Short mmCIF file of C-alpha atoms and ligand atoms in Angstrom, two decimals:
data_model
loop_
_atom_site.label_atom_id
_atom_site.label_comp_id
_atom_site.label_asym_id
_atom_site.label_seq_id
_atom_site.Cartn_x
_atom_site.Cartn_y
_atom_site.Cartn_z
CA MET A 1 27.84 29.32 61.77
CA ASP A 2 30.22 27.93 58.59
CA PHE A 3 27.51 28.09 55.31
CA THR A 4 30.85 26.67 52.86
CA SER A 5 29.50 23.11 52.47
CA VAL A 6 26.87 25.49 49.99
CA GLN A 7 29.42 26.46 48.14
CA GLY A 8 28.78 24.76 44.55
CA LYS A 9 25.45 23.90 45.43
CA VAL A 10 23.25 23.99 42.44
CA VAL A 11 19.55 25.67 43.21
CA ILE A 12 16.60 26.79 41.29
CA VAL A 13 14.78 29.03 42.84
CA THR A 14 10.90 30.97 41.13
CA GLY A 15 9.73 34.30 41.15
CA ALA A 16 13.54 35.74 41.75
CA SER A 17 12.92 38.70 39.94
CA ARG A 18 11.97 40.21 42.77
CA GLY A 19 10.80 40.31 47.05
CA ILE A 20 11.38 37.04 48.34
CA GLY A 21 13.08 34.44 45.91
CA GLU A 22 15.01 37.52 44.58
CA ALA A 23 16.06 37.48 48.61
CA ILE A 24 17.37 34.15 48.62
CA ALA A 25 18.61 33.95 44.29
CA ARG A 26 21.09 37.03 45.36
CA VAL A 27 21.80 35.64 49.19
CA TYR A 28 22.74 32.39 46.76
CA ALA A 29 25.14 33.34 45.10
CA GLU A 30 26.81 35.84 47.85
CA ASN A 31 27.87 32.11 49.93
CA GLY A 32 29.07 30.62 46.78
CA MET A 33 26.28 29.23 45.02
CA LYS A 34 25.51 28.91 41.57
CA VAL A 35 21.62 30.12 40.87
CA VAL A 36 19.23 29.61 37.72
CA LEU A 37 17.20 32.36 38.30
CA ALA A 38 13.29 31.78 36.96
CA ALA A 39 10.87 33.76 37.12
CA ARG A 40 8.55 35.72 34.06
CA SER A 41 9.64 38.39 33.46
CA LYS A 42 12.44 38.51 31.49
CA ASP A 43 13.45 41.77 32.02
CA GLN A 44 13.67 41.73 35.46
CA GLY A 45 15.27 38.20 36.02
CA GLU A 46 18.21 39.16 33.88
CA ASN A 47 19.03 42.28 35.64
CA VAL A 48 19.14 40.52 38.90
CA VAL A 49 21.55 37.87 37.95
CA LYS A 50 23.75 40.79 35.45
CA GLU A 51 23.87 42.07 39.38
CA ILE A 52 25.09 38.85 40.43
CA LYS A 53 27.72 38.22 38.46
CA GLU A 54 29.15 41.62 38.54
CA LYS A 55 29.39 41.24 42.28
CA GLY A 56 30.89 37.62 41.73
CA GLY A 57 27.89 34.94 41.55
CA ASP A 58 27.37 32.10 39.21
CA ALA A 59 23.82 32.28 38.19
CA ILE A 60 21.97 32.08 34.24
CA PHE A 61 18.13 33.71 33.67
CA VAL A 62 15.60 30.35 31.94
CA GLN A 63 12.14 32.04 31.59
CA THR A 64 9.43 30.04 32.95
CA ASP A 65 5.88 29.95 34.05
CA CYS A 66 5.35 28.85 36.71
CA SER A 67 1.70 27.78 36.80
CA ASP A 68 2.84 25.99 33.94
CA ALA A 69 4.52 22.47 34.48
CA ASP A 70 6.19 22.07 30.76
CA GLN A 71 8.01 25.20 31.68
CA ILE A 72 9.32 23.97 35.34
CA LYS A 73 9.81 20.67 33.93
CA ASN A 74 12.11 23.20 31.09
CA LEU A 75 14.18 24.54 33.48
CA VAL A 76 14.69 21.66 35.78
CA ASN A 77 16.31 20.69 32.02
CA GLU A 78 18.42 23.94 32.19
CA ALA A 79 19.61 23.59 35.50
CA VAL A 80 21.31 20.61 34.57
CA ASN A 81 21.89 21.23 31.00
CA HIS A 82 24.01 24.64 32.11
CA TYR A 83 25.46 23.21 35.54
CA GLY A 84 25.44 19.25 35.03
CA LYS A 85 23.60 18.84 38.30
CA LEU A 86 21.12 19.68 40.91
CA ASP A 87 21.53 20.19 44.67
CA GLY A 88 18.14 22.09 45.25
CA ILE A 89 14.86 23.73 44.93
CA VAL A 90 13.49 27.03 45.63
CA SER A 91 9.45 26.85 44.67
CA ASN A 92 8.82 30.67 45.40
CA ALA A 93 6.71 31.63 42.91
CA GLY A 94 3.38 31.99 44.34
CA ILE A 95 0.49 35.43 44.19
CA GLY A 96 -2.49 36.95 46.67
CA MET A 97 -5.11 36.21 46.06
CA GLY A 98 -8.35 37.56 47.85
CA GLY A 99 -9.26 40.42 50.60
CA PHE A 100 -13.22 39.43 50.52
CA PRO A 101 -15.05 36.33 51.64
CA LEU A 102 -15.21 32.58 50.15
CA HIS A 103 -18.31 33.49 48.67
CA GLU A 104 -17.00 36.36 46.46
CA TYR A 105 -14.56 34.32 45.18
CA GLU A 106 -14.52 33.94 41.05
CA ASP A 107 -14.89 30.67 39.23
CA GLU A 108 -11.68 30.46 37.51
CA ASP A 109 -10.16 32.41 40.86
CA TYR A 110 -10.13 28.61 41.44
CA ASP A 111 -7.49 27.58 38.81
CA LYS A 112 -6.01 29.98 39.08
CA ILE A 113 -4.31 30.42 42.11
CA PHE A 114 -4.10 26.05 42.55
CA ASP A 115 -2.01 26.29 39.41
CA LEU A 116 1.36 28.57 40.51
CA ASN A 117 0.93 28.22 44.36
CA SER A 118 -0.39 24.47 44.79
CA LYS A 119 0.27 22.77 41.98
CA ALA A 120 3.57 24.46 40.17
CA VAL A 121 5.01 23.01 44.10
CA TYR A 122 4.41 19.75 43.53
CA ILE A 123 5.67 20.14 39.94
CA GLY A 124 8.85 21.77 41.15
CA MET A 125 9.48 19.06 43.39
CA LYS A 126 9.03 16.39 41.75
CA TYR A 127 10.81 16.83 38.42
CA ALA A 128 13.34 19.14 40.76
CA ALA A 129 13.43 15.14 43.16
CA LYS A 130 14.18 13.07 40.32
CA ALA A 131 17.19 15.55 39.09
CA ILE A 132 18.60 15.45 42.51
CA PHE A 133 18.86 11.82 42.55
CA GLU A 134 20.21 11.00 39.47
CA THR A 135 22.90 13.65 39.79
CA GLY A 136 24.33 12.04 42.56
CA SER A 137 24.02 15.45 44.79
CA LYS A 138 24.86 15.25 48.47
CA GLY A 139 22.59 16.60 50.10
CA GLY A 140 19.92 17.35 48.70
CA PHE A 141 17.74 20.60 49.45
CA ILE A 142 13.94 21.04 48.33
CA ILE A 143 12.41 24.63 49.51
CA ASN A 144 8.82 25.26 49.53
CA VAL A 145 7.79 28.96 50.93
CA ALA A 146 4.83 29.14 51.54
CA SER A 147 3.01 31.61 55.01
CA ILE A 148 1.74 31.69 57.75
CA ALA A 149 -1.18 30.86 55.34
CA GLY A 150 -0.28 27.90 55.75
CA ILE A 151 -0.04 27.21 59.39
CA MET A 152 -3.08 29.61 60.70
CA ALA A 153 -6.14 30.53 58.80
CA GLN A 154 -6.51 34.10 57.41
CA ARG A 155 -9.63 35.37 57.02
CA GLY A 156 -10.76 37.17 53.09
CA GLN A 157 -8.13 34.21 52.27
CA ALA A 158 -9.93 31.08 51.61
CA LEU A 159 -8.23 30.48 47.89
CA TYR A 160 -4.14 31.42 49.67
CA THR A 161 -4.95 30.21 52.62
CA ALA A 162 -6.20 26.06 51.02
CA THR A 163 -2.93 26.39 48.34
CA LYS A 164 0.02 27.42 51.60
CA HIS A 165 -1.71 24.32 54.03
CA GLY A 166 -1.59 22.54 50.84
CA VAL A 167 1.64 23.34 50.83
CA VAL A 168 2.62 22.64 54.06
CA GLY A 169 0.77 18.73 53.49
CA MET A 170 3.25 18.45 50.39
CA THR A 171 6.19 18.82 52.75
CA LYS A 172 5.85 16.98 54.31
CA ALA A 173 4.62 14.17 53.27
CA ALA A 174 7.73 14.83 51.27
CA ALA A 175 10.30 15.00 53.60
CA LEU A 176 9.20 11.11 54.78
CA ASP A 177 9.60 9.51 51.45
CA TYR A 178 13.26 11.24 50.67
CA ALA A 179 14.66 11.34 53.87
CA PRO A 180 15.38 7.87 54.08
CA TYR A 181 17.83 8.97 51.37
CA ASN A 182 19.93 12.56 52.18
CA ILE A 183 17.61 14.87 51.17
CA THR A 184 15.54 17.95 53.38
CA VAL A 185 12.47 18.56 52.52
CA ASN A 186 11.14 22.13 54.73
CA ALA A 187 8.16 24.92 54.02
CA ILE A 188 9.50 28.36 54.68
CA CYS A 189 6.43 30.59 56.72
CA PRO A 190 7.00 34.37 56.17
CA GLY A 191 4.63 36.49 58.15
CA TYR A 192 3.61 40.02 56.47
CA THR A 193 7.15 41.50 55.11
CA LYS A 194 7.85 43.79 52.76
CA THR A 195 7.00 43.04 49.01
CA SER A 196 5.23 43.66 46.04
CA ILE A 197 2.57 41.01 46.59
CA PHE A 198 0.51 42.73 48.84
CA GLY A 199 0.59 45.27 45.16
CA ASP A 200 -0.71 49.28 45.96
CA ILE A 201 -2.30 48.82 49.49
CA PRO A 202 -1.54 52.89 50.70
CA GLU A 203 1.36 53.31 53.29
CA VAL A 204 -1.32 53.34 55.92
CA ALA A 205 -2.27 49.39 55.99
CA MET A 206 1.19 48.38 55.77
CA GLU A 207 1.08 50.50 59.27
CA MET A 208 -1.47 47.83 60.33
CA PHE A 209 0.19 45.37 58.94
CA ALA A 210 3.04 46.70 61.14
CA LYS A 211 0.95 46.95 64.73
CA ASP A 212 -0.73 43.06 63.79
CA CYS A 213 2.70 41.41 64.52
CA PRO A 214 4.03 40.78 67.69
CA ALA A 215 7.19 41.95 66.82
CA GLN A 216 5.79 45.70 65.72
CA ARG A 217 6.90 45.33 62.00
CA MET A 218 6.37 43.82 59.03
CA GLY A 219 9.13 41.57 57.73
CA ASN A 220 11.74 41.97 55.41
CA PRO A 221 12.81 39.42 52.86
CA VAL A 222 15.99 38.81 53.64
CA GLU A 223 15.11 37.14 56.39
CA CYS A 224 13.66 34.69 54.76
CA ALA A 225 16.62 34.24 52.70
CA TYR A 226 18.71 33.32 55.96
CA LEU A 227 16.68 30.48 56.91
CA ALA A 228 16.68 29.33 52.94
CA LEU A 229 20.68 28.94 53.25
CA PHE A 230 21.35 27.26 56.64
CA LEU A 231 18.69 24.19 55.06
CA ALA A 232 20.67 24.23 51.96
CA SER A 233 24.16 24.01 54.14
CA ASP A 234 24.57 21.01 55.68
CA MET A 235 24.09 22.61 59.05
CA SER A 236 20.45 21.49 59.00
CA ARG A 237 20.28 18.33 57.52
CA TYR A 238 18.16 16.21 60.82
CA ILE A 239 15.72 19.64 59.52
CA THR A 240 13.28 17.66 57.89
CA GLY A 241 9.02 18.22 57.35
CA ALA A 242 8.70 21.24 59.22
CA ALA A 243 7.10 24.50 58.20
CA ILE A 244 8.89 27.48 60.32
CA PRO A 245 7.36 30.71 60.33
CA VAL A 246 9.58 33.63 59.96
CA ASP A 247 7.29 35.99 61.08
CA GLY A 248 7.19 38.02 64.47
CA ALA A 249 5.73 36.16 66.47
CA LEU A 250 2.68 36.06 64.20
CA SER A 251 1.64 32.00 64.46
CA ALA A 252 2.42 31.74 67.20
CA GLY A 253 -0.90 32.59 68.99
CA HIS A 254 -3.48 34.69 69.27
CA GLN A 255 -2.54 38.31 71.61
CA ASN A 256 -3.84 38.27 75.02
CA VAL A 257 -4.20 42.01 76.33
CA THR A 258 -1.04 42.11 79.73
CA GLN A 259 -0.33 44.50 82.05
CA TRP A 260 3.25 44.12 82.46
CA LYS A 261 3.46 44.54 86.07
CA HIS A 262 7.23 46.30 85.96
CA PRO A 263 7.53 47.71 83.35
CA GLU A 264 10.26 49.84 83.47
CA ILE A 265 12.24 47.45 82.44
CA ARG A 266 11.51 47.44 79.25
CA ASN A 267 14.30 50.04 77.89
CA ASN A 268 12.64 50.70 74.72
N1 NAD B 1 5.68 39.25 50.96
C1 NAD B 1 4.64 38.34 51.92
O1 NAD B 1 4.04 38.88 53.00
C2 NAD B 1 4.80 36.69 52.13
C3 NAD B 1 3.50 36.21 53.15
C4 NAD B 1 3.36 34.44 52.94
C5 NAD B 1 4.12 33.70 52.20
N2 NAD B 1 4.36 35.06 50.89
C6 NAD B 1 4.81 34.14 50.17
O2 NAD B 1 6.01 33.55 49.78
C7 NAD B 1 6.24 34.26 47.77
C8 NAD B 1 7.30 35.35 47.77
O3 NAD B 1 6.27 35.61 47.39
P1 NAD B 1 6.58 37.31 47.93
O4 NAD B 1 5.85 38.42 48.70
O5 NAD B 1 7.98 37.56 47.41
O6 NAD B 1 5.92 37.98 46.32
P2 NAD B 1 6.52 39.37 44.95
O7 NAD B 1 5.18 39.79 44.43
O8 NAD B 1 6.74 40.57 45.13
O9 NAD B 1 7.78 38.30 44.07
C9 NAD B 1 6.71 36.70 43.67
C10 NAD B 1 7.11 36.41 42.76
O10 NAD B 1 7.51 35.48 41.67
C11 NAD B 1 7.08 35.92 40.42
N3 NAD B 1 6.06 35.02 39.98
C12 NAD B 1 4.33 35.55 40.09
N4 NAD B 1 3.58 34.69 39.00
C13 NAD B 1 5.09 33.40 38.92
C14 NAD B 1 4.18 31.91 37.38
N5 NAD B 1 3.63 32.21 37.19
N6 NAD B 1 4.98 32.05 37.02
C15 NAD B 1 6.63 32.26 37.58
N7 NAD B 1 6.83 33.19 38.36
C16 NAD B 1 5.92 34.91 39.18
C17 NAD B 1 7.56 36.94 40.65
O11 NAD B 1 7.74 37.47 39.26
C18 NAD B 1 7.99 37.54 41.21
O12 NAD B 1 8.69 37.24 40.88
C19 NAD B 1 4.48 33.57 47.27
O13 NAD B 1 5.28 32.25 47.45
C20 NAD B 1 3.97 33.77 48.72
O14 NAD B 1 2.94 33.23 48.40
C21 NAD B 1 5.26 35.87 50.83
#
């Protein structure tokens, strides 16, 4: 594997102050990409940039509320003004919401979750695609962080599921638009990944998530970041319009009960 093709590429990562976005920003910077980190929290975002720079990376922070279309437009402008071009965007900022049946949502929850999880992805793609064209990137890429909820519905997550199915659909449609112009568009679909999106859920509940997963553990944010690096590289130019799970087989199918004929073959 040769990731030298990503060196010098300019990329925006939204929701980069923590969790999956932070891991992606760090892995990109470690591999020589110029990273524009966006998030609402100035302190957290600037701290990640500081640590990236201390390790020799090149990054800037642009405080951005991705629920606001104008702020995303500004983010893309800032990236182009600072680095002179744009090669890619990772629209990762998102919120979870739910854990209860559809009728228990508040009416205003719809706009709240759609503004960030869905509209921000659309606006990010729109302005980033324009900038990728206008600044003459060779090998542009768009990555949207969806979810396994973009592939299969989650009980108690009606609105979240709707936003993430929308992201997968937009990703595929945009891939068709841009495939002739060598701009790839893909979705990363994390399964249960250890980040603060779970809030203050007790450890015992986290263990239940791990047990629910065929791989018997939760994912680590950096496991999504490695896929994001591959999708930014020239090695993945023929992969576009894909929604790729990083989920320990959680979305692969239903876990029927099985009985091994020869369990002794297992060494762990
Ligand atoms: N962690 C999981 O298990 C999991 C599973 C599937 C999908 N995802 C998706 O991965 C993405 C990242 O989630 P995470 O788990 O790292 O969550 P997280 O809560 O740890 O991080 C979310 C990031 O988004 C930022 N953010 C939130 N609202 C924002 C806004 N309005 N404007 C700008 N930035 C904002 C936060 O500051 C933070 O940097 C989300 O889109 C989420 O839906 C996560």
